[in-house]
PDB file of C-alpha atoms in Angstrom:
ATOM      1  CA  ASP A 120      -4.300  27.276  -6.012  1.00 61.00           C
ATOM      2  CA  GLY A 121      -4.268  25.911  -2.463  1.00 69.00           C
ATOM      3  CA  GLY A 122      -2.148  22.900  -1.713  1.00 92.00           C
ATOM      4  CA  ILE A 123       0.970  21.379  -0.242  1.00 95.00           C
ATOM      5  CA  THR A 124       4.358  21.611  -1.862  1.00 95.00           C
ATOM      6  CA  GLN A 125       7.448  19.578  -1.110  1.00 96.00           C
ATOM      7  CA  SER A 126      10.934  20.149  -2.375  1.00 91.00           C
ATOM      8  CA  PRO A 127      13.077  18.832  -3.772  1.00 92.00           C
ATOM      9  CA  LYS A 128      11.452  15.938  -5.638  1.00 93.00           C
ATOM     10  CA  TYR A 129      14.696  13.944  -5.389  1.00 94.00           C
ATOM     11  CA  LEU A 130      17.444  14.411  -2.814  1.00 93.00           C
ATOM     12  CA  PHE A 131      20.782  12.727  -2.477  1.00 91.00           C
ATOM     13  CA  ARG A 132      22.554  12.412   0.837  1.00 88.00           C
ATOM     14  CA  LYS A 133      26.169  11.569   1.455  1.00 88.00           C
ATOM     15  CA  GLU A 134      27.235   9.504   4.432  1.00 84.00           C
ATOM     16  CA  GLY A 135      27.346  11.578   7.626  1.00 86.00           C
ATOM     17  CA  GLN A 136      25.437  14.477   6.098  1.00 91.00           C
ATOM     18  CA  ASN A 137      22.298  16.143   7.416  1.00 94.00           C
ATOM     19  CA  VAL A 138      19.671  17.050   4.820  1.00 94.00           C
ATOM     20  CA  THR A 139      16.476  19.069   5.152  1.00 95.00           C
ATOM     21  CA  LEU A 140      13.240  18.383   3.299  1.00 96.00           C
ATOM     22  CA  SER A 141      10.889  21.279   2.751  1.00 96.00           C
ATOM     23  CA  CYS A 142       7.104  21.213   3.232  1.00 97.00           C
ATOM     24  CA  GLU A 143       4.875  24.263   2.701  1.00 97.00           C
ATOM     25  CA  GLN A 144       1.084  24.520   2.741  1.00 97.00           C
ATOM     26  CA  ASN A 145      -1.291  27.383   1.979  1.00 95.00           C
ATOM     27  CA  LEU A 146      -4.452  25.605   3.109  1.00 93.00           C
ATOM     28  CA  ASN A 147      -4.460  27.395   6.477  1.00 93.00           C
ATOM     29  CA  HIS A 148      -4.266  24.031   8.227  1.00 93.00           C
ATOM     30  CA  ASP A 149      -3.155  23.895  11.838  1.00 92.00           C
ATOM     31  CA  ALA A 150      -1.857  20.321  11.801  1.00 92.00           C
ATOM     32  CA  MET A 151       1.056  19.007   9.743  1.00 95.00           C
ATOM     33  CA  TYR A 152       2.652  15.569   9.510  1.00 95.00           C
ATOM     34  CA  TRP A 153       5.710  13.798   8.156  1.00 97.00           C
ATOM     35  CA  TYR A 154       5.569  10.178   6.989  1.00 97.00           C
ATOM     36  CA  ARG A 155       8.116   7.774   5.646  1.00 97.00           C
ATOM     37  CA  GLN A 156       7.173   5.115   3.087  1.00 96.00           C
ATOM     38  CA  ASP A 157       9.403   2.175   2.216  1.00 93.00           C
ATOM     39  CA  PRO A 158       8.762  -0.133  -0.768  1.00 86.00           C
ATOM     40  CA  GLY A 159       5.769  -2.387  -0.215  1.00 78.00           C
ATOM     41  CA  GLN A 160       4.984  -0.785   3.107  1.00 81.00           C
ATOM     42  CA  GLY A 161       2.435   1.621   4.438  1.00 87.00           C
ATOM     43  CA  LEU A 162       3.102   5.106   5.739  1.00 94.00           C
ATOM     44  CA  ARG A 163       4.840   5.429   9.089  1.00 95.00           C
ATOM     45  CA  LEU A 164       4.538   8.623  11.120  1.00 94.00           C
ATOM     46  CA  ILE A 165       7.802  10.402  11.902  1.00 97.00           C
ATOM     47  CA  TYR A 166       6.674  13.664  13.539  1.00 96.00           C
ATOM     48  CA  TYR A 167       3.510  15.711  13.707  1.00 94.00           C
ATOM     49  CA  SER A 168       2.565  19.197  14.779  1.00 94.00           C
ATOM     50  CA  GLN A 169      -0.873  20.344  15.834  1.00 91.00           C
ATOM     51  CA  ILE A 170       0.012  24.005  16.245  1.00 91.00           C
ATOM     52  CA  VAL A 171       2.835  26.442  15.629  1.00 94.00           C
ATOM     53  CA  ASN A 172       5.852  26.032  17.924  1.00 95.00           C
ATOM     54  CA  ASP A 173       4.718  22.601  19.058  1.00 93.00           C
ATOM     55  CA  PHE A 174       5.399  19.117  17.681  1.00 95.00           C
ATOM     56  CA  GLN A 175       5.362  15.514  18.861  1.00 93.00           C
ATOM     57  CA  LYS A 176       7.288  12.384  17.964  1.00 95.00           C
ATOM     58  CA  GLY A 177       5.553   9.783  15.888  1.00 93.00           C
ATOM     59  CA  ASP A 178       6.353   6.097  15.686  1.00 91.00           C
ATOM     60  CA  ILE A 179       9.808   6.374  14.086  1.00 95.00           C
ATOM     61  CA  ALA A 180      11.267   9.737  15.170  1.00 96.00           C
ATOM     62  CA  GLU A 181      14.819   8.555  15.878  1.00 96.00           C
ATOM     63  CA  GLY A 182      17.334  10.173  13.534  1.00 96.00           C
ATOM     64  CA  TYR A 183      14.949  12.954  12.478  1.00 97.00           C
ATOM     65  CA  SER A 184      14.203  16.466  13.692  1.00 97.00           C
ATOM     66  CA  VAL A 185      11.572  19.071  12.825  1.00 98.00           C
ATOM     67  CA  SER A 186      10.620  22.666  13.528  1.00 97.00           C
ATOM     68  CA  ARG A 187       7.324  24.553  13.277  1.00 97.00           C
ATOM     69  CA  GLU A 188       8.102  28.233  13.412  1.00 97.00           C
ATOM     70  CA  LYS A 189       5.370  29.205  10.936  1.00 96.00           C
ATOM     71  CA  LYS A 190       1.921  27.775  10.349  1.00 96.00           C
ATOM     72  CA  GLU A 191       2.689  27.241   6.662  1.00 97.00           C
ATOM     73  CA  SER A 192       5.992  25.421   7.039  1.00 98.00           C
ATOM     74  CA  PHE A 193       7.124  22.142   8.626  1.00 98.00           C
ATOM     75  CA  PRO A 194      10.649  21.202   7.493  1.00 98.00           C
ATOM     76  CA  LEU A 195      12.108  17.783   8.269  1.00 97.00           C
ATOM     77  CA  THR A 196      15.830  17.237   8.836  1.00 97.00           C
ATOM     78  CA  VAL A 197      17.221  13.775   8.277  1.00 95.00           C
ATOM     79  CA  THR A 198      20.290  13.628  10.476  1.00 94.00           C
ATOM     80  CA  SER A 199      23.395  11.470  10.161  1.00 89.00           C
ATOM     81  CA  ALA A 200      21.994   9.409  13.049  1.00 88.00           C
ATOM     82  CA  GLN A 201      19.369   7.980  10.688  1.00 89.00           C
ATOM     83  CA  LYS A 202      21.227   4.942   9.388  1.00 87.00           C
ATOM     84  CA  ASN A 203      18.748   3.894   6.738  1.00 90.00           C
ATOM     85  CA  PRO A 204      17.305   7.097   5.293  1.00 92.00           C
ATOM     86  CA  THR A 205      16.537   5.895   1.773  1.00 94.00           C
ATOM     87  CA  ALA A 206      12.748   6.190   1.445  1.00 95.00           C
ATOM     88  CA  PHE A 207       9.875   8.210   0.036  1.00 96.00           C
ATOM     89  CA  TYR A 208       8.975  11.063   2.416  1.00 97.00           C
ATOM     90  CA  LEU A 209       5.464  12.460   2.447  1.00 97.00           C
ATOM     91  CA  CYS A 210       4.247  15.592   4.171  1.00 97.00           C
ATOM     92  CA  ALA A 211       0.562  16.100   4.967  1.00 95.00           C
ATOM     93  CA  SER A 212      -1.675  18.669   6.599  1.00 94.00           C
ATOM     94  CA  SER A 213      -5.183  18.789   7.997  1.00 91.00           C
ATOM     95  CA  VAL A 214      -7.563  20.894  10.006  1.00 87.00           C
ATOM     96  CA  GLN A 215      -7.833  19.906  13.635  1.00 75.00           C
ATOM     97  CA  GLY A 216     -10.396  17.355  14.706  1.00 64.00           C
ATOM     98  CA  GLY A 217     -13.576  16.237  13.010  1.00 60.00           C
ATOM     99  CA  MET A 218     -13.720  14.022   9.984  1.00 67.00           C
ATOM    100  CA  GLU A 219     -11.298  16.016   7.912  1.00 76.00           C
ATOM    101  CA  THR A 220      -8.849  14.039   5.877  1.00 85.00           C
ATOM    102  CA  GLN A 221      -5.137  14.686   5.625  1.00 90.00           C
ATOM    103  CA  TYR A 222      -3.971  16.220   2.364  1.00 92.00           C
ATOM    104  CA  PHE A 223      -0.623  15.035   1.063  1.00 95.00           C
ATOM    105  CA  GLY A 224       2.177  16.748  -0.777  1.00 96.00           C
ATOM    106  CA  PRO A 225       3.830  15.134  -3.829  1.00 95.00           C
ATOM    107  CA  GLY A 226       6.662  13.616  -1.780  1.00 96.00           C
ATOM    108  CA  THR A 227      10.470  13.694  -1.750  1.00 96.00           C
ATOM    109  CA  ARG A 228      12.510  10.637  -2.626  1.00 95.00           C
ATOM    110  CA  LEU A 229      15.720  10.529  -0.583  1.00 95.00           C
ATOM    111  CA  LEU A 230      18.625   8.437  -1.785  1.00 92.00           C
ATOM    112  CA  VAL A 231      21.942   7.789  -0.103  1.00 87.00           C
ATOM    113  CA  LEU A 232      25.130   8.051  -2.188  1.00 82.00           C
TER     114      LEU A 232
ATOM    115  CA  GLY B 147       0.089  -1.648  19.723  1.00 73.00           C
ATOM    116  CA  GLN B 148      -1.823  -0.886  16.570  1.00 83.00           C
ATOM    117  CA  ASN B 149      -2.463  -3.549  13.935  1.00 91.00           C
ATOM    118  CA  ILE B 150      -4.050  -3.017  10.537  1.00 95.00           C
ATOM    119  CA  ASP B 151      -4.181  -5.866   8.038  1.00 96.00           C
ATOM    120  CA  GLN B 152      -4.840  -5.752   4.304  1.00 97.00           C
ATOM    121  CA  PRO B 153      -4.080  -8.229   1.527  1.00 97.00           C
ATOM    122  CA  THR B 154      -0.784  -7.432  -0.159  1.00 95.00           C
ATOM    123  CA  GLU B 155      -1.909  -7.832  -3.757  1.00 96.00           C
ATOM    124  CA  MET B 156      -5.088  -8.364  -5.754  1.00 98.00           C
ATOM    125  CA  THR B 157      -5.782  -8.765  -9.449  1.00 98.00           C
ATOM    126  CA  ALA B 158      -9.088  -8.068 -11.176  1.00 97.00           C
ATOM    127  CA  THR B 159     -10.484  -7.665 -14.686  1.00 97.00           C
ATOM    128  CA  GLU B 160     -11.498  -4.408 -16.328  1.00 97.00           C
ATOM    129  CA  GLY B 161     -15.238  -3.818 -15.877  1.00 97.00           C
ATOM    130  CA  ALA B 162     -15.492  -6.155 -12.885  1.00 98.00           C
ATOM    131  CA  ILE B 163     -16.067  -5.465  -9.178  1.00 98.00           C
ATOM    132  CA  VAL B 164     -13.375  -5.900  -6.529  1.00 98.00           C
ATOM    133  CA  GLN B 165     -13.552  -5.783  -2.740  1.00 98.00           C
ATOM    134  CA  ILE B 166     -10.470  -4.867  -0.702  1.00 98.00           C
ATOM    135  CA  ASN B 167     -10.710  -5.838   2.952  1.00 98.00           C
ATOM    136  CA  CYS B 168      -9.136  -4.211   5.982  1.00 98.00           C
ATOM    137  CA  THR B 169      -9.191  -5.480   9.554  1.00 98.00           C
ATOM    138  CA  TYR B 170      -7.909  -3.474  12.465  1.00 97.00           C
ATOM    139  CA  GLN B 171      -7.066  -3.804  16.129  1.00 94.00           C
ATOM    140  CA  THR B 172      -6.248  -0.423  17.604  1.00 89.00           C
ATOM    141  CA  SER B 173      -6.250   1.216  21.016  1.00 84.00           C
ATOM    142  CA  GLY B 174      -9.044   3.615  20.256  1.00 85.00           C
ATOM    143  CA  PHE B 175     -10.977   4.317  17.077  1.00 90.00           C
ATOM    144  CA  ASN B 176     -12.206   7.568  15.669  1.00 89.00           C
ATOM    145  CA  GLY B 177     -12.845   6.734  12.042  1.00 92.00           C
ATOM    146  CA  LEU B 178     -11.353   4.871   9.081  1.00 95.00           C
ATOM    147  CA  PHE B 179     -10.001   6.348   5.855  1.00 95.00           C
ATOM    148  CA  TRP B 180      -9.290   4.821   2.471  1.00 97.00           C
ATOM    149  CA  TYR B 181      -6.678   6.373   0.189  1.00 96.00           C
ATOM    150  CA  GLN B 182      -5.566   5.599  -3.356  1.00 97.00           C
ATOM    151  CA  GLN B 183      -1.879   5.875  -4.206  1.00 95.00           C
ATOM    152  CA  HIS B 184      -0.409   5.530  -7.678  1.00 95.00           C
ATOM    153  CA  ALA B 185       3.248   4.532  -7.844  1.00 90.00           C
ATOM    154  CA  GLY B 186       5.577   7.378  -6.888  1.00 89.00           C
ATOM    155  CA  GLU B 187       2.718   9.736  -6.119  1.00 92.00           C
ATOM    156  CA  ALA B 188       0.970  11.068  -3.034  1.00 92.00           C
ATOM    157  CA  PRO B 189      -2.032   9.273  -1.542  1.00 94.00           C
ATOM    158  CA  THR B 190      -5.382  10.804  -2.422  1.00 94.00           C
ATOM    159  CA  PHE B 191      -8.481  10.609  -0.238  1.00 93.00           C
ATOM    160  CA  LEU B 192     -11.244   8.208  -1.268  1.00 95.00           C
ATOM    161  CA  SER B 193     -13.588   7.761   1.681  1.00 94.00           C
ATOM    162  CA  TYR B 194     -14.159   8.120   5.401  1.00 93.00           C
ATOM    163  CA  ASN B 195     -16.320   5.974   7.705  1.00 95.00           C
ATOM    164  CA  VAL B 196     -16.930   6.568  11.376  1.00 93.00           C
ATOM    165  CA  LEU B 197     -20.360   4.936  11.784  1.00 94.00           C
ATOM    166  CA  ASP B 198     -21.310   1.383  10.842  1.00 97.00           C
ATOM    167  CA  GLY B 199     -22.641   0.947   7.363  1.00 97.00           C
ATOM    168  CA  LEU B 200     -21.984   1.660   3.720  1.00 97.00           C
ATOM    169  CA  GLU B 201     -20.842   4.975   2.239  1.00 94.00           C
ATOM    170  CA  GLU B 202     -21.266   5.222  -1.526  1.00 94.00           C
ATOM    171  CA  LYS B 203     -19.427   7.675  -3.726  1.00 90.00           C
ATOM    172  CA  GLY B 204     -19.741   7.008  -7.436  1.00 94.00           C
ATOM    173  CA  ARG B 205     -17.885   3.822  -8.433  1.00 96.00           C
ATOM    174  CA  PHE B 206     -16.338   3.556  -4.967  1.00 96.00           C
ATOM    175  CA  SER B 207     -18.082   2.423  -1.769  1.00 97.00           C
ATOM    176  CA  SER B 208     -16.721   1.788   1.697  1.00 98.00           C
ATOM    177  CA  PHE B 209     -18.190  -0.265   4.510  1.00 98.00           C
ATOM    178  CA  LEU B 210     -17.441  -0.281   8.229  1.00 98.00           C
ATOM    179  CA  SER B 211     -18.295  -2.630  11.097  1.00 97.00           C
ATOM    180  CA  ARG B 212     -16.876  -1.249  14.319  1.00 96.00           C
ATOM    181  CA  SER B 213     -17.868  -4.282  16.384  1.00 95.00           C
ATOM    182  CA  LYS B 214     -15.906  -6.563  14.040  1.00 96.00           C
ATOM    183  CA  GLY B 215     -12.984  -4.186  13.457  1.00 96.00           C
ATOM    184  CA  TYR B 216     -13.564  -4.553   9.738  1.00 97.00           C
ATOM    185  CA  SER B 217     -13.877  -2.383   6.676  1.00 98.00           C
ATOM    186  CA  TYR B 218     -13.897  -2.927   2.949  1.00 98.00           C
ATOM    187  CA  LEU B 219     -13.504  -0.779  -0.128  1.00 98.00           C
ATOM    188  CA  LEU B 220     -15.645  -1.789  -3.096  1.00 98.00           C
ATOM    189  CA  LEU B 221     -14.638  -0.684  -6.573  1.00 98.00           C
ATOM    190  CA  LYS B 222     -17.187  -1.149  -9.373  1.00 97.00           C
ATOM    191  CA  GLU B 223     -16.807  -1.007 -13.150  1.00 97.00           C
ATOM    192  CA  LEU B 224     -13.057  -1.295 -12.834  1.00 98.00           C
ATOM    193  CA  GLN B 225     -10.912   0.757 -15.173  1.00 97.00           C
ATOM    194  CA  MET B 226      -7.241   0.372 -16.009  1.00 97.00           C
ATOM    195  CA  LYS B 227      -6.518   3.633 -14.196  1.00 97.00           C
ATOM    196  CA  ASP B 228      -7.724   2.013 -10.961  1.00 98.00           C
ATOM    197  CA  SER B 229      -4.477   0.026 -10.875  1.00 98.00           C
ATOM    198  CA  ALA B 230      -2.877   1.473  -7.735  1.00 97.00           C
ATOM    199  CA  SER B 231      -2.199   0.808  -4.072  1.00 96.00           C
ATOM    200  CA  TYR B 232      -5.146   1.227  -1.712  1.00 97.00           C
ATOM    201  CA  LEU B 233      -4.319   2.250   1.833  1.00 96.00           C
ATOM    202  CA  CYS B 234      -6.530   1.690   4.858  1.00 97.00           C
ATOM    203  CA  ALA B 235      -5.879   4.096   7.748  1.00 95.00           C
ATOM    204  CA  VAL B 236      -7.408   4.313  11.209  1.00 94.00           C
ATOM    205  CA  LYS B 237      -7.788   7.612  13.008  1.00 90.00           C
ATOM    206  CA  LEU B 238      -6.948   7.115  16.647  1.00 85.00           C
ATOM    207  CA  THR B 239      -8.561   8.822  19.615  1.00 81.00           C
ATOM    208  CA  GLY B 240      -6.534  11.053  21.863  1.00 72.00           C
ATOM    209  CA  GLY B 241      -5.708  14.251  20.113  1.00 62.00           C
ATOM    210  CA  GLY B 242      -4.918  15.456  16.661  1.00 66.00           C
ATOM    211  CA  ASN B 243      -5.751  13.754  13.414  1.00 74.00           C
ATOM    212  CA  LYS B 244      -3.135  11.033  13.790  1.00 83.00           C
ATOM    213  CA  LEU B 245      -3.580   8.161  11.386  1.00 90.00           C
ATOM    214  CA  THR B 246      -2.179   4.648  11.518  1.00 91.00           C
ATOM    215  CA  PHE B 247      -1.819   3.090   8.075  1.00 94.00           C
ATOM    216  CA  GLY B 248      -1.981  -0.464   6.861  1.00 95.00           C
ATOM    217  CA  THR B 249       0.658  -1.667   4.423  1.00 94.00           C
ATOM    218  CA  GLY B 250      -1.634  -1.142   1.461  1.00 95.00           C
ATOM    219  CA  THR B 251      -3.152  -3.447  -1.154  1.00 97.00           C
ATOM    220  CA  GLN B 252      -1.632  -3.321  -4.634  1.00 96.00           C
ATOM    221  CA  LEU B 253      -4.480  -3.713  -7.126  1.00 98.00           C
ATOM    222  CA  LYS B 254      -3.726  -4.689 -10.701  1.00 98.00           C
ATOM    223  CA  VAL B 255      -6.505  -4.310 -13.256  1.00 98.00           C
ATOM    224  CA  GLU B 256      -6.107  -6.468 -16.351  1.00 97.00           C
ATOM    225  CA  LEU B 257      -7.868  -6.541 -19.685  1.00 93.00           C
TER     226      LEU B 257
END
């Protein structure tokens, strides 16, 4: 089955620790995205990538980093510089251009210990 | 900046019709999406409008007026499973499929 997978479902971070969230897709999509969702709020764009080896900052990139070494994979690292990392993180992918929607993974809930 | 407004919460009765409004002010417009999101789950695609008018898809319809910066999602024959958050998102011009999301409308369907 084609789709987007995210792991883990729940992740705990200690103070000062970097953690990496995984996102993999087998839809052959060029574009991938990372969003953060806080309670009662909409999705805010962290980073996006339109093609392998290229990515751009979204609206709230501070304290996060990404890489796009393979078309299928777009991992997100939440660094210790992100002071309020507790949130629901959603990864999405889409084809480029047109009226194509973004398809979302099941999400990772990050909690700070 | 980008601004997308939706009501925070709405309540409706099973079997009824509900309209969820979305107004937007964005620097560029290349289409508007509606997503449904159940608590703790990923958003799922409902509809896409890029031209003015009504798009109908089963129990769900979506309307767009570009000149007014306005869209609505119409849900008919409401079912309990329609209780969810409904997200309005605008696709911006200028590269990629970047979306800007509203805060979402939490719909509660009651008996």
